[in-house]
PDB file of C-alpha atoms in Angstrom:
ATOM      1  CA  MET A 106       0.000   0.000   0.000  1.00  0.00           C
ATOM      2  CA  ASP A 107       1.231   3.474  -0.871  1.00  0.00           C
ATOM      3  CA  ARG A 108       1.309   5.392   2.401  1.00  0.00           C
ATOM      4  CA  SER A 109       1.682   8.839   0.827  1.00  0.00           C
ATOM      5  CA  ILE A 110      -2.031   9.584   1.295  1.00  0.00           C
ATOM      6  CA  LEU A 111      -1.577   8.912   5.020  1.00  0.00           C
ATOM      7  CA  LYS A 112       1.292  11.401   5.086  1.00  0.00           C
ATOM      8  CA  ALA A 113      -0.823  14.005   3.267  1.00  0.00           C
ATOM      9  CA  PHE A 114      -3.657  13.483   5.762  1.00  0.00           C
ATOM     10  CA  GLY A 115      -1.204  13.788   8.633  1.00  0.00           C
ATOM     11  CA  ARG A 116       0.190  17.044   7.259  1.00  0.00           C
ATOM     12  CA  ARG A 117      -3.379  18.360   6.993  1.00  0.00           C
ATOM     13  CA  ILE A 118      -4.089  17.514  10.641  1.00  0.00           C
ATOM     14  CA  LYS A 119      -0.824  19.118  11.734  1.00  0.00           C
ATOM     15  CA  THR A 120      -1.518  22.273   9.701  1.00  0.00           C
ATOM     16  CA  ILE A 121      -4.998  22.760  11.158  1.00  0.00           C
ATOM     17  CA  ARG A 122      -3.792  21.951  14.678  1.00  0.00           C
ATOM     18  CA  SER A 123      -0.876  24.377  14.393  1.00  0.00           C
ATOM     19  CA  GLU A 124      -3.077  27.147  12.980  1.00  0.00           C
ATOM     20  CA  GLN A 125      -5.268  26.796  16.061  1.00  0.00           C
ATOM     21  CA  GLY A 126      -2.306  26.821  18.440  1.00  0.00           C
ATOM     22  CA  ILE A 127      -3.173  23.408  19.856  1.00  0.00           C
ATOM     23  CA  SER A 128      -0.495  20.941  20.991  1.00  0.00           C
ATOM     24  CA  GLN A 129      -0.634  17.240  20.162  1.00  0.00           C
ATOM     25  CA  GLU A 130      -1.355  16.608  23.835  1.00  0.00           C
ATOM     26  CA  GLN A 131      -4.286  19.052  23.817  1.00  0.00           C
ATOM     27  CA  LEU A 132      -5.686  17.612  20.592  1.00  0.00           C
ATOM     28  CA  GLY A 133      -5.416  14.128  22.044  1.00  0.00           C
ATOM     29  CA  GLN A 134      -7.355  15.173  25.133  1.00  0.00           C
ATOM     30  CA  LEU A 135     -10.040  16.950  23.111  1.00  0.00           C
ATOM     31  CA  ALA A 136     -10.440  14.005  20.714  1.00  0.00           C
ATOM     32  CA  GLU A 137     -10.067  11.372  23.458  1.00  0.00           C
ATOM     33  CA  LEU A 138      -7.056   9.906  21.650  1.00  0.00           C
ATOM     34  CA  ASP A 139      -3.533   9.314  22.924  1.00  0.00           C
ATOM     35  CA  ARG A 140      -0.863  11.908  22.091  1.00  0.00           C
ATOM     36  CA  THR A 141       1.310   9.185  20.556  1.00  0.00           C
ATOM     37  CA  TYR A 142      -1.580   8.268  18.245  1.00  0.00           C
ATOM     38  CA  ILE A 143      -1.840  11.930  17.147  1.00  0.00           C
ATOM     39  CA  SER A 144       1.903  11.925  16.514  1.00  0.00           C
ATOM     40  CA  GLY A 145       1.584   8.759  14.430  1.00  0.00           C
ATOM     41  CA  ILE A 146      -1.215  10.311  12.375  1.00  0.00           C
ATOM     42  CA  GLU A 147       0.807  13.455  11.704  1.00  0.00           C
ATOM     43  CA  ARG A 148       3.814  11.385  10.612  1.00  0.00           C
ATOM     44  CA  GLY A 149       1.675   9.287   8.257  1.00  0.00           C
ATOM     45  CA  LEU A 150       2.093   6.091  10.253  1.00  0.00           C
ATOM     46  CA  ARG A 151      -1.576   5.558  11.192  1.00  0.00           C
ATOM     47  CA  ASN A 152      -4.474   4.578   8.937  1.00  0.00           C
ATOM     48  CA  VAL A 153      -7.225   6.516  10.700  1.00  0.00           C
ATOM     49  CA  SER A 154     -10.763   5.132  11.054  1.00  0.00           C
ATOM     50  CA  LEU A 155     -13.842   7.184  10.200  1.00  0.00           C
ATOM     51  CA  ILE A 156     -14.755   7.309  13.876  1.00  0.00           C
ATOM     52  CA  ASN A 157     -11.409   8.872  14.706  1.00  0.00           C
ATOM     53  CA  ILE A 158     -11.669  11.293  11.780  1.00  0.00           C
ATOM     54  CA  GLU A 159     -14.968  12.452  13.290  1.00  0.00           C
ATOM     55  CA  ARG A 160     -13.349  12.785  16.727  1.00  0.00           C
ATOM     56  CA  LEU A 161     -10.462  14.808  15.295  1.00  0.00           C
ATOM     57  CA  ALA A 162     -12.838  17.055  13.354  1.00  0.00           C
ATOM     58  CA  ALA A 163     -14.957  17.713  16.440  1.00  0.00           C
ATOM     59  CA  ALA A 164     -11.864  18.477  18.514  1.00  0.00           C
ATOM     60  CA  LEU A 165     -10.575  20.864  15.831  1.00  0.00           C
ATOM     61  CA  LYS A 166     -14.061  22.377  15.363  1.00  0.00           C
ATOM     62  CA  VAL A 167     -14.173  21.663  11.633  1.00  0.00           C
ATOM     63  CA  GLU A 168     -16.308  19.436   9.430  1.00  0.00           C
ATOM     64  CA  PRO A 169     -14.770  15.992   8.779  1.00  0.00           C
ATOM     65  CA  ALA A 170     -14.516  16.838   5.069  1.00  0.00           C
ATOM     66  CA  GLU A 171     -12.198  19.730   5.959  1.00  0.00           C
ATOM     67  CA  LEU A 172      -9.623  17.205   7.157  1.00  0.00           C
ATOM     68  CA  LEU A 173      -9.634  15.551   3.742  1.00  0.00           C
ATOM     69  CA  LYS A 174      -9.060  18.732   1.750  1.00  0.00           C
ATOM     70  CA  PHE A 175      -5.741  18.096   0.105  1.00  0.00           C
ATOM     71  CA  SER A 176      -4.968  17.630  -3.556  1.00  0.00           C
ATOM     72  CA  GLU A 177      -3.640  14.579  -5.329  1.00  0.00           C
ATOM     73  CA  THR A 178      -0.335  16.396  -5.787  1.00  0.00           C
ATOM     74  CA  ASP A 179       0.040  16.400  -1.996  1.00  0.00           C
ATOM     75  CA  TYR A 180       0.468  12.638  -1.960  1.00  0.00           C
ATOM     76  CA  VAL A 181       1.534  11.522  -5.438  1.00  0.00           C
TER      77      VAL A 181
END
């Protein structure tokens, strides 16, 4: 499996989190996920479930679709 889409998703999470001034620890608490799991997502090591995408979106106060807004060139 090509993991580049996971890396693109992780960069998107990190960008939104950073823009909001939230640490990985804070995001983990808000989304009820472990900080190491957030780190793994941002580094493209985790294949995130839909349930966790919804948790991340709620914690970041965005629609789930906003987390998936990256272009094909971001991961090809």
